[in-house]
Short mmCIF file of C-alpha atoms and ligand atoms in Angstrom, two decimals:
data_model
loop_
_atom_site.label_atom_id
_atom_site.label_comp_id
_atom_site.label_asym_id
_atom_site.label_seq_id
_atom_site.Cartn_x
_atom_site.Cartn_y
_atom_site.Cartn_z
CA MET A 102 -50.89 -9.98 -41.38
CA ARG A 103 -47.96 -10.21 -43.77
CA GLU A 104 -47.24 -8.01 -46.77
CA LEU A 105 -50.48 -6.08 -46.87
CA GLU A 106 -50.32 -3.11 -49.21
CA LYS A 107 -52.03 0.12 -48.34
CA ARG A 108 -53.56 2.15 -51.15
CA SER A 109 -55.32 5.35 -49.99
CA ASN A 110 -57.39 4.17 -47.03
CA LEU A 111 -57.92 0.65 -48.38
CA ILE A 112 -55.96 -2.32 -47.15
CA MET A 113 -55.35 -4.73 -50.01
CA ALA A 114 -54.76 -8.42 -49.61
CA LYS A 115 -53.61 -11.25 -51.83
CA ILE A 116 -56.41 -13.78 -51.87
CA LEU A 117 -56.18 -17.25 -53.34
CA LEU A 118 -59.56 -18.71 -54.36
CA ILE A 119 -59.80 -22.47 -54.85
CA SER A 120 -62.57 -24.40 -56.56
CA ALA A 121 -62.52 -27.81 -54.86
CA ASN A 122 -64.88 -29.57 -57.26
CA THR A 123 -63.51 -32.35 -59.45
CA TYR A 124 -66.80 -34.18 -60.12
CA VAL A 125 -67.57 -34.06 -63.85
CA TYR A 126 -70.96 -35.77 -64.11
CA PRO A 127 -73.09 -34.94 -66.05
CA TYR A 128 -70.47 -32.58 -67.50
CA PRO A 129 -67.61 -30.44 -66.19
CA VAL A 130 -69.14 -27.28 -64.73
CA TYR A 131 -67.07 -24.09 -64.86
CA PRO A 132 -66.63 -22.78 -61.26
CA ILE A 133 -68.84 -19.73 -61.64
CA GLY A 134 -69.19 -19.20 -57.86
CA MET A 135 -65.43 -18.73 -57.52
CA ALA A 136 -65.54 -16.30 -60.48
CA ALA A 137 -68.28 -14.24 -58.78
CA ILE A 138 -66.29 -13.97 -55.54
CA SER A 139 -63.15 -13.08 -57.48
CA ALA A 140 -65.00 -10.21 -59.22
CA ALA A 141 -66.30 -8.92 -55.89
CA LEU A 142 -62.84 -8.95 -54.30
CA LYS A 143 -61.14 -7.34 -57.31
CA LYS A 144 -63.75 -4.59 -57.21
CA ASN A 145 -62.33 -3.74 -53.78
CA ASN A 146 -58.78 -3.71 -55.16
CA HIS A 147 -57.64 -7.02 -53.70
CA THR A 148 -55.28 -9.16 -55.77
CA VAL A 149 -56.94 -12.48 -56.55
CA LEU A 150 -55.65 -15.73 -58.02
CA GLN A 151 -58.14 -18.46 -58.99
CA TYR A 152 -57.03 -22.09 -58.64
CA ASP A 153 -59.14 -24.90 -60.06
CA CYS A 154 -58.63 -28.41 -58.65
CA LEU A 155 -60.01 -30.03 -61.80
CA PHE A 156 -57.56 -28.29 -64.15
CA PRO A 157 -54.62 -27.11 -62.02
CA ASN A 158 -51.69 -25.44 -63.78
CA LYS A 159 -49.36 -26.53 -61.02
CA SER A 160 -49.58 -28.09 -57.57
CA LEU A 161 -51.37 -26.21 -54.80
CA ARG A 162 -48.16 -26.20 -52.76
CA GLU A 163 -46.22 -24.48 -55.57
CA THR A 164 -49.08 -22.05 -56.18
CA ILE A 165 -49.14 -20.98 -52.53
CA ALA A 166 -45.36 -20.69 -52.40
CA GLU A 167 -45.30 -18.45 -55.50
CA PHE A 168 -48.42 -16.34 -54.90
CA ASN A 169 -47.92 -16.07 -51.15
CA PRO A 170 -51.57 -15.27 -50.29
CA ASN A 171 -52.77 -13.58 -47.09
CA ILE A 172 -56.14 -15.34 -47.17
CA VAL A 173 -57.52 -18.42 -48.94
CA GLY A 174 -61.16 -19.05 -49.90
CA ILE A 175 -62.42 -22.47 -50.97
CA SER A 176 -65.57 -22.91 -53.01
CA VAL A 177 -67.51 -26.14 -52.37
CA ARG A 178 -70.04 -26.97 -55.07
CA ASN A 179 -71.49 -30.25 -53.70
CA ILE A 180 -71.16 -32.26 -50.50
CA ASP A 181 -71.68 -35.51 -52.39
CA ASN A 182 -73.36 -36.75 -55.57
CA GLU A 183 -76.69 -37.61 -53.86
CA ASP A 184 -76.57 -41.11 -55.39
CA TYR A 185 -77.47 -43.80 -52.85
CA LEU A 186 -76.31 -46.57 -55.19
CA ALA A 187 -72.91 -45.14 -56.14
CA ALA A 188 -69.81 -47.07 -55.15
CA ASP A 189 -68.06 -43.70 -54.70
CA ASN A 190 -70.36 -40.88 -53.60
CA HIS A 191 -67.70 -38.19 -54.17
CA TRP A 192 -67.93 -36.91 -50.61
CA SER A 193 -66.17 -33.53 -50.75
CA CYS A 194 -65.56 -32.96 -47.01
CA ASP A 195 -62.33 -34.97 -46.88
CA VAL A 196 -61.12 -33.33 -50.09
CA VAL A 197 -61.60 -29.89 -48.53
CA LYS A 198 -60.13 -30.97 -45.19
CA ASN A 199 -56.99 -32.19 -46.99
CA LEU A 200 -56.75 -28.95 -48.97
CA ILE A 201 -56.87 -26.94 -45.74
CA ARG A 202 -54.28 -29.19 -44.11
CA GLU A 203 -51.97 -28.63 -47.08
CA ILE A 204 -52.53 -24.84 -47.13
CA LYS A 205 -51.86 -24.53 -43.40
CA SER A 206 -48.75 -26.69 -43.65
CA VAL A 207 -47.26 -24.15 -46.09
CA ASN A 208 -48.61 -20.97 -44.48
CA ASN A 209 -50.85 -20.74 -41.43
CA ILE A 210 -53.22 -18.18 -42.99
CA PRO A 211 -57.00 -17.78 -42.60
CA VAL A 212 -59.12 -20.06 -44.78
CA PHE A 213 -62.80 -19.45 -45.47
CA LEU A 214 -65.35 -21.73 -47.15
CA GLY A 215 -68.37 -20.94 -49.30
CA GLY A 216 -70.49 -22.33 -52.12
CA ALA A 217 -73.72 -24.28 -52.42
CA GLY A 218 -72.33 -27.54 -50.99
CA PHE A 219 -70.87 -25.81 -47.96
CA SER A 220 -73.98 -23.69 -47.35
CA VAL A 221 -76.39 -26.61 -46.85
CA VAL A 222 -74.46 -27.88 -43.84
CA ALA A 223 -72.23 -24.94 -42.96
CA GLU A 224 -71.42 -25.36 -39.26
CA LYS A 225 -70.73 -29.07 -39.45
CA PHE A 226 -68.64 -28.66 -42.61
CA LEU A 227 -66.60 -25.85 -41.07
CA ASP A 228 -65.82 -27.92 -37.96
CA TYR A 229 -65.04 -31.08 -39.89
CA ALA A 230 -62.70 -29.41 -42.38
CA ASN A 231 -60.97 -27.21 -39.75
CA ALA A 232 -61.68 -24.02 -41.71
CA ASP A 233 -61.57 -20.63 -39.98
CA PHE A 234 -64.63 -18.96 -41.51
CA GLY A 235 -67.57 -19.68 -43.77
CA ILE A 236 -70.03 -17.77 -45.93
CA VAL A 237 -73.55 -19.09 -46.39
CA GLY A 238 -75.45 -18.28 -49.60
CA ALA A 239 -74.58 -15.53 -52.09
CA GLY A 240 -71.13 -14.37 -51.01
CA GLU A 241 -70.35 -11.31 -53.15
CA LYS A 242 -71.17 -8.83 -50.39
CA SER A 243 -70.41 -10.87 -47.26
CA VAL A 244 -66.93 -11.74 -48.51
CA GLN A 245 -66.07 -8.02 -48.39
CA VAL A 246 -67.13 -7.85 -44.75
CA LEU A 247 -65.29 -11.04 -43.88
CA VAL A 248 -62.05 -9.99 -45.60
CA SER A 249 -62.05 -6.51 -44.09
CA ASN A 250 -62.71 -8.02 -40.64
CA ILE A 251 -59.80 -10.40 -41.09
CA LEU A 252 -57.53 -7.58 -42.30
CA SER A 253 -58.50 -5.30 -39.42
CA GLY A 254 -56.99 -7.88 -37.09
CA GLU A 255 -59.92 -7.56 -34.72
CA ASN A 256 -61.35 -10.53 -32.95
CA ILE A 257 -64.16 -11.85 -35.17
CA LYS A 258 -67.00 -13.09 -32.98
CA GLU A 259 -68.96 -15.19 -35.48
CA ASN A 260 -67.12 -17.53 -37.80
CA ILE A 261 -70.09 -18.08 -40.15
CA PHE A 262 -71.30 -15.13 -42.21
CA SER A 263 -74.78 -15.23 -43.67
CA SER A 264 -75.49 -13.79 -47.09
CA GLN A 265 -75.90 -10.03 -47.39
CA GLY A 266 -77.36 -10.30 -50.87
CA PHE A 267 -75.66 -10.08 -54.22
CA ASP A 268 -74.46 -7.37 -56.55
CA SER A 269 -76.62 -7.64 -59.67
CA ALA A 270 -74.34 -5.36 -61.70
CA LEU A 271 -71.22 -7.43 -61.07
CA GLU A 272 -70.06 -9.76 -63.86
CA PRO A 273 -68.21 -12.94 -62.81
CA ASP A 274 -64.45 -12.80 -63.32
CA ILE A 275 -64.15 -15.57 -65.93
CA ASP A 276 -60.63 -16.90 -66.47
CA LYS A 277 -60.39 -17.31 -70.24
CA ASN A 278 -57.69 -20.03 -70.16
CA LEU A 279 -59.60 -22.05 -67.60
CA LEU A 280 -62.83 -21.63 -69.55
CA GLN A 281 -61.12 -22.99 -72.70
CA LYS A 282 -60.13 -26.11 -70.74
CA TYR A 283 -63.73 -26.64 -69.60
CA MET A 284 -65.07 -26.09 -73.10
CA ARG A 285 -62.53 -28.49 -74.63
CA SER A 286 -63.62 -31.12 -72.07
CA GLY A 287 -67.24 -30.76 -73.09
CA GLY A 288 -68.34 -28.48 -70.26
CA LEU A 289 -70.92 -25.72 -70.42
CA LEU A 290 -70.64 -22.28 -68.88
CA GLY A 291 -73.38 -21.50 -66.37
CA VAL A 292 -75.07 -18.10 -66.46
CA LEU A 293 -77.36 -17.02 -63.64
CA THR A 294 -80.24 -14.70 -64.54
CA LYS A 295 -81.91 -14.74 -61.14
CA ARG A 296 -81.31 -16.03 -57.63
CA GLY A 297 -83.57 -17.64 -55.05
CA CYS A 298 -86.55 -19.90 -55.58
CA ALA A 299 -90.25 -19.44 -54.87
CA TYR A 300 -91.00 -23.20 -54.78
CA LYS A 301 -90.93 -25.46 -51.73
CA CYS A 302 -89.85 -28.89 -52.94
CA GLY A 303 -89.75 -31.19 -49.92
CA TYR A 304 -86.11 -32.22 -50.17
CA CYS A 305 -84.53 -28.90 -51.14
CA SER A 306 -82.85 -26.40 -48.82
CA TYR A 307 -81.84 -23.96 -51.58
CA PRO A 308 -84.66 -21.42 -50.93
CA SER A 309 -83.72 -21.26 -47.23
CA ILE A 310 -80.16 -20.34 -48.26
CA ASP A 311 -80.62 -18.14 -51.32
CA GLY A 312 -84.05 -16.61 -50.72
CA ARG A 313 -87.67 -17.70 -51.08
CA LYS A 314 -88.44 -15.30 -53.92
CA PHE A 315 -86.96 -15.00 -57.38
CA ALA A 316 -84.60 -12.03 -57.51
CA ALA A 317 -83.78 -11.33 -61.14
CA PHE A 318 -80.88 -9.45 -62.70
CA GLU A 319 -81.57 -6.69 -65.23
CA VAL A 320 -82.45 -8.21 -68.60
CA LYS A 321 -80.14 -5.81 -70.48
CA THR A 322 -77.26 -6.58 -68.08
CA ILE A 323 -77.59 -10.32 -68.76
CA VAL A 324 -77.81 -9.89 -72.53
CA GLY A 325 -74.79 -7.55 -72.47
CA TYR A 326 -72.86 -10.16 -70.46
CA ILE A 327 -73.78 -12.93 -72.93
CA LYS A 328 -72.60 -10.78 -75.85
CA LYS A 329 -69.32 -10.17 -74.05
CA LEU A 330 -68.90 -13.92 -73.44
CA GLN A 331 -69.38 -14.51 -77.15
CA GLN A 332 -67.09 -11.76 -78.37
CA GLU A 333 -64.29 -12.06 -75.82
CA MET A 334 -64.40 -15.73 -74.83
CA GLY A 335 -65.83 -17.49 -77.89
CA VAL A 336 -68.77 -18.91 -75.90
CA ASN A 337 -71.69 -20.04 -78.07
CA GLU A 338 -73.51 -22.41 -75.71
CA ILE A 339 -74.51 -21.72 -72.11
CA PHE A 340 -76.67 -23.21 -69.37
CA PHE A 341 -78.98 -20.85 -67.48
CA THR A 342 -78.42 -22.16 -63.97
CA ASP A 343 -81.39 -20.45 -62.32
CA SER A 344 -83.30 -22.81 -60.02
CA VAL A 345 -86.19 -22.56 -62.50
CA PHE A 346 -85.89 -20.70 -65.81
CA ASN A 347 -89.61 -20.33 -66.59
CA ASP A 348 -90.64 -18.32 -63.54
CA SER A 349 -94.27 -17.33 -63.26
CA CYS A 350 -93.39 -13.59 -63.34
CA GLY A 351 -92.60 -13.62 -67.07
CA TYR A 352 -88.96 -12.61 -66.59
CA ALA A 353 -87.72 -15.45 -68.83
CA CYS A 354 -89.98 -14.20 -71.64
CA ASP A 355 -88.59 -10.65 -71.27
CA LEU A 356 -85.04 -12.00 -71.36
CA CYS A 357 -85.70 -14.05 -74.49
CA ARG A 358 -87.38 -11.10 -76.25
CA GLU A 359 -84.27 -9.02 -75.50
CA ILE A 360 -81.95 -11.77 -76.82
CA ILE A 361 -83.98 -11.84 -80.05
CA SER A 362 -84.26 -8.06 -80.39
CA GLN A 363 -80.49 -7.65 -79.97
CA ASN A 364 -79.96 -10.46 -82.50
CA VAL A 365 -77.72 -12.45 -80.12
CA LYS A 366 -77.06 -15.90 -81.56
CA ILE A 367 -76.58 -17.97 -78.41
CA LYS A 368 -77.67 -21.55 -77.71
CA PHE A 369 -78.85 -22.29 -74.21
CA ALA A 370 -80.27 -25.04 -72.01
CA ALA A 371 -82.05 -24.51 -68.68
CA TYR A 372 -83.98 -26.08 -65.79
CA PHE A 373 -87.74 -25.91 -66.21
CA ASN A 374 -90.89 -26.41 -64.19
CA PRO A 375 -93.56 -28.10 -66.37
CA ALA A 376 -96.28 -25.72 -65.17
CA ASN A 377 -96.41 -21.97 -65.91
CA VAL A 378 -95.38 -22.32 -69.52
CA SER A 379 -97.47 -22.08 -72.66
CA PHE A 380 -96.66 -23.39 -76.12
CA GLU A 381 -96.10 -19.77 -77.22
CA ASP A 382 -93.60 -19.21 -74.38
CA LEU A 383 -91.67 -22.33 -75.28
CA LYS A 384 -91.65 -21.30 -78.94
CA LEU A 385 -90.26 -17.90 -77.93
CA PHE A 386 -87.55 -19.57 -75.80
CA LYS A 387 -86.59 -21.78 -78.74
CA GLU A 388 -86.44 -18.81 -81.08
CA ALA A 389 -84.07 -17.13 -78.59
CA GLY A 390 -81.76 -20.17 -78.62
CA LEU A 391 -83.16 -22.82 -76.23
CA PHE A 392 -81.80 -26.16 -77.45
CA ALA A 393 -82.54 -28.52 -74.52
CA VAL A 394 -84.67 -28.63 -71.41
CA GLU A 395 -83.94 -30.28 -68.06
CA LEU A 396 -87.17 -30.79 -66.18
CA GLY A 397 -87.35 -31.06 -62.38
CA THR A 398 -90.00 -33.75 -62.66
CA ASP A 399 -88.84 -35.43 -59.41
CA ALA A 400 -91.65 -37.99 -59.20
CA ALA A 401 -93.80 -39.80 -61.75
CA CYS A 402 -97.26 -40.06 -60.21
CA ASP A 403 -99.50 -37.60 -58.40
CA THR A 404 -99.18 -39.30 -54.99
CA THR A 405 -95.39 -39.03 -54.87
CA LEU A 406 -95.36 -35.61 -56.56
CA ASN A 407 -97.65 -34.43 -53.79
CA ALA A 408 -95.47 -36.03 -51.10
CA LEU A 409 -92.45 -34.14 -52.46
CA LYS A 410 -94.53 -30.91 -52.38
CA LYS A 411 -94.32 -30.41 -56.11
CA THR A 412 -96.85 -27.88 -57.37
CA PHE A 413 -97.82 -29.71 -60.58
CA LYS A 414 -99.49 -32.97 -61.59
CA PHE A 415 -98.10 -35.70 -63.79
CA ASP A 416 -100.48 -34.58 -66.56
CA ASP A 417 -98.57 -31.26 -66.64
CA VAL A 418 -95.37 -33.24 -67.25
CA LEU A 419 -96.96 -35.08 -70.18
CA LYS A 420 -98.30 -31.83 -71.65
CA PHE A 421 -94.88 -30.23 -71.36
CA GLN A 422 -93.18 -33.24 -72.98
CA SER A 423 -95.66 -33.12 -75.83
CA MET A 424 -94.95 -29.40 -76.43
CA CYS A 425 -91.22 -30.20 -76.49
CA ASP A 426 -91.83 -33.00 -79.00
CA ASP A 427 -93.86 -30.65 -81.22
CA LEU A 428 -91.05 -28.08 -81.11
CA ARG A 429 -88.33 -30.75 -81.49
CA LEU A 430 -86.77 -29.74 -78.20
CA PRO A 431 -84.85 -32.50 -76.37
CA CYS A 432 -86.21 -32.87 -72.83
CA SER A 433 -84.87 -34.83 -69.86
CA HIS A 434 -86.52 -35.71 -66.55
CA PHE A 435 -84.89 -36.32 -63.16
CA ILE A 436 -87.04 -38.67 -61.09
CA ILE A 437 -86.57 -40.00 -57.56
CA PHE A 438 -88.06 -43.35 -56.51
CA GLY A 439 -88.47 -44.63 -52.98
CA GLY A 440 -89.27 -41.32 -51.27
CA PRO A 441 -92.22 -40.35 -49.07
CA ASP A 442 -95.53 -42.17 -49.66
CA GLU A 443 -93.92 -44.59 -52.12
CA THR A 444 -95.61 -48.02 -52.26
CA TYR A 445 -95.38 -50.86 -54.78
CA GLY A 446 -98.58 -49.40 -56.24
CA THR A 447 -97.02 -45.96 -56.83
CA ILE A 448 -93.84 -47.55 -58.21
CA GLN A 449 -95.85 -49.47 -60.81
CA GLU A 450 -98.01 -46.42 -61.60
CA SER A 451 -94.86 -44.29 -62.03
CA LEU A 452 -93.17 -46.84 -64.29
CA ASP A 453 -96.33 -46.99 -66.43
CA ASN A 454 -96.41 -43.17 -66.54
CA ILE A 455 -92.74 -42.98 -67.55
CA LYS A 456 -93.55 -45.16 -70.57
CA LYS A 457 -95.77 -42.27 -71.75
CA ILE A 458 -92.73 -39.95 -71.77
CA ASN A 459 -91.84 -41.52 -75.03
CA ASN A 460 -89.18 -39.26 -76.42
CA GLY A 461 -87.76 -37.84 -73.17
CA VAL A 462 -84.61 -39.03 -71.43
CA VAL A 463 -85.38 -40.19 -67.88
CA MET A 464 -82.67 -40.29 -65.21
CA VAL A 465 -83.69 -42.04 -62.02
CA PHE A 466 -82.32 -41.82 -58.48
CA SER A 467 -83.09 -44.25 -55.66
CA GLY A 468 -83.91 -42.57 -52.31
CA VAL A 469 -83.98 -38.92 -51.30
CA ARG A 470 -80.79 -37.35 -49.89
CA VAL A 471 -81.92 -35.54 -46.72
CA HIS A 472 -80.68 -32.03 -45.89
CA TYR A 473 -81.36 -29.81 -42.87
CA ASN A 474 -84.12 -27.17 -43.12
CA THR A 475 -86.28 -29.26 -45.42
CA GLU A 476 -89.75 -30.72 -45.17
CA ILE A 477 -88.36 -34.23 -45.61
CA TYR A 478 -85.93 -33.71 -42.73
CA ASN A 479 -88.86 -32.82 -40.46
CA ARG A 480 -90.78 -35.83 -41.73
CA ALA A 481 -87.84 -38.17 -41.12
CA LEU A 482 -87.54 -36.78 -37.56
CA LYS A 483 -91.25 -37.28 -36.94
CA GLU A 484 -91.13 -40.83 -38.27
CA GLY A 485 -88.14 -41.59 -36.03
CA LYS A 486 -85.87 -42.36 -39.01
CA LEU A 487 -83.29 -39.94 -37.65
CA THR A 488 -82.80 -37.78 -34.58
CA LYS A 489 -81.70 -34.19 -34.07
CA ASP A 490 -78.21 -35.60 -33.38
CA THR A 491 -77.95 -37.27 -36.80
CA ASN A 492 -75.10 -35.61 -38.66
CA LEU A 493 -76.19 -34.93 -42.24
CA LEU A 494 -72.70 -34.09 -43.38
CA LYS A 495 -72.56 -37.78 -44.28
CA PRO A 496 -75.25 -38.74 -46.79
CA TYR A 497 -78.51 -40.00 -45.30
CA TYR A 498 -81.30 -41.13 -47.65
CA TYR A 499 -85.00 -41.17 -46.91
CA PHE A 500 -86.79 -44.33 -48.04
CA SER A 501 -90.46 -45.13 -47.58
CA ASP A 502 -91.10 -47.93 -45.05
CA LYS A 503 -93.60 -49.48 -47.42
CA ILE A 504 -91.06 -50.75 -49.94
CA ASN A 505 -87.99 -52.94 -50.10
CA ILE A 506 -85.17 -51.00 -51.80
CA SER A 507 -83.74 -53.94 -53.79
CA LYS A 508 -87.15 -55.02 -55.00
CA MET A 509 -87.94 -51.44 -56.09
CA ASN A 510 -84.62 -51.14 -57.94
CA ASP A 511 -85.28 -54.47 -59.71
CA MET A 512 -88.72 -53.23 -60.82
CA ILE A 513 -87.12 -50.09 -62.29
CA LEU A 514 -84.35 -52.03 -64.05
CA GLN A 515 -86.86 -54.48 -65.50
CA SER A 516 -89.09 -51.70 -66.80
CA PHE A 517 -86.18 -49.75 -68.38
CA LYS A 518 -84.54 -52.79 -70.01
CA GLY A 519 -83.40 -52.18 -73.60
CA ASN A 520 -84.30 -48.46 -73.60
CA ARG A 521 -81.22 -46.20 -74.00
CA LYS A 522 -83.23 -43.16 -72.91
CA ARG A 523 -83.85 -44.64 -69.45
CA ILE A 524 -80.86 -44.17 -67.17
CA PHE A 525 -80.67 -46.18 -63.96
CA PRO A 526 -78.67 -46.54 -61.81
CA PRO A 527 -77.13 -43.06 -62.21
CA GLU A 528 -73.66 -44.58 -62.60
CA LYS A 529 -74.88 -46.09 -65.89
CA GLY A 530 -75.32 -42.51 -67.11
CA GLU A 531 -71.81 -41.59 -65.97
CA GLU A 532 -70.40 -44.55 -67.88
CA MET A 533 -72.37 -43.63 -71.01
CA MET A 534 -71.22 -40.01 -70.85
CA ARG A 535 -67.58 -41.02 -70.34
CA THR A 536 -67.83 -43.13 -73.49
CA LEU A 537 -69.47 -40.35 -75.52
CA ARG A 538 -66.86 -37.83 -74.35
CA GLY A 539 -64.18 -40.32 -75.34
CA PHE A 540 -65.60 -40.09 -78.87
CA GLY A 541 -65.30 -36.30 -78.74
CA TYR A 542 -68.95 -35.41 -77.99
CA LYS A 543 -69.41 -32.17 -76.04
CA GLY A 544 -72.15 -30.41 -74.07
CA LEU A 545 -75.10 -32.02 -72.30
CA LEU A 546 -74.75 -35.37 -74.14
CA TRP A 547 -78.10 -36.80 -73.00
CA ASP A 548 -79.68 -34.76 -75.82
CA THR A 549 -77.78 -36.89 -78.37
CA LEU A 550 -79.95 -39.87 -77.30
CA ILE A 551 -83.08 -38.20 -78.68
CA LYS A 552 -83.93 -38.44 -82.37
CA PHE A 553 -86.83 -36.50 -83.87
S1 SF4 B 78 -85.72 -28.24 -56.17
FE1 SF4 B 78 -85.50 -26.47 -57.53
S2 SF4 B 78 -87.60 -25.74 -57.79
FE2 SF4 B 78 -87.63 -27.03 -56.00
S3 SF4 B 78 -87.30 -25.65 -54.25
FE3 SF4 B 78 -85.30 -26.43 -54.87
S4 SF4 B 78 -84.48 -24.93 -56.26
FE4 SF4 B 78 -86.68 -24.56 -56.11
#
């Protein structure tokens, strides 16, 4: 290993971290995963440089030549955009493969991969991209083990490291200049208040990667971090990127009470589950700064909700929407058509139900992107739609046998005609957001479609 510095008994390395994501729909998302890994490595006295492929200061080749890293880590946010109808599905595997080829052509140094996109299909991604190592799930602790193993020069037996948990006291290493670029482009900074997920949605592999229980950070730590973001970085709007903000344990209520009691004036949006939340809770969240809600509705009638293993009924969605309307809180719904147990009957029932979500924005996807370790993967195997040899690195979408995809899409288009708050196909939303950003709008943007 070249140019390693020794300080006391620690070997220090120069580590280049790269965020590979350049997909900006629905808005540019600051690479918070890379920032978390950077903080963890700096804590162990390594020298870290963060390189963002969306807003690079210079070419990767020049950066490597100047910084001369010993190790490179690449953060992969998504494998693709999960949109069956998109002309370009933003498949990230070739992007990462090309990055690695370029890195190795300058310096043949170890490259490791991590991030949510990598973690859902780790082994296949690693092989495809020709990376040396990978970290699955939260990487703050495992990256220390990986880096010290690389530096020790010993033969590393496993090339994929599973998560060893996270450090709840560690604040992400936010690059102020990079953050300004994201904020100027209309992006929002993500803040995580807990990891893991206690739900079991049929298409989602996140709980198998990040834990099947909610693991929350200290309320005071999060509020202190938000204050710091405001004072030192000028951040006034954030997105709580927890899988579900309104957990059933009441943590979100404690957090909001703390925000109010410390008089922190922050605006935030978050992902919600329509169950487990009372009008009083929602009022408290709004008082603490909640300005918009993204609801993981996923399906629009009880049959398809049940088939996706959602734990609520469509009536819960309507009740939640009505509370949002009463509190003048913009609310959006992500809904998938064509999945398990879909029939023409459920399509029509869902379209009729969506009409009842009067003031909400509804974004619709066609077909369910299948990932390993999910209920829908097992169902697709059982139904003979795919085999154990099917490589899910490339997008594969589950569609019910009882419908014709084009006919279903036509029914959706017909029903949504003339309604700006109904977004289908997803590329229509991308187009709309590009236009709004062109006019200087910032933030979520879908919330500007709602008038109270
Ligand atoms: S879709 Fe969201 S709520 Fe459902 S299991 Fe995944 S992370 Fe949890």
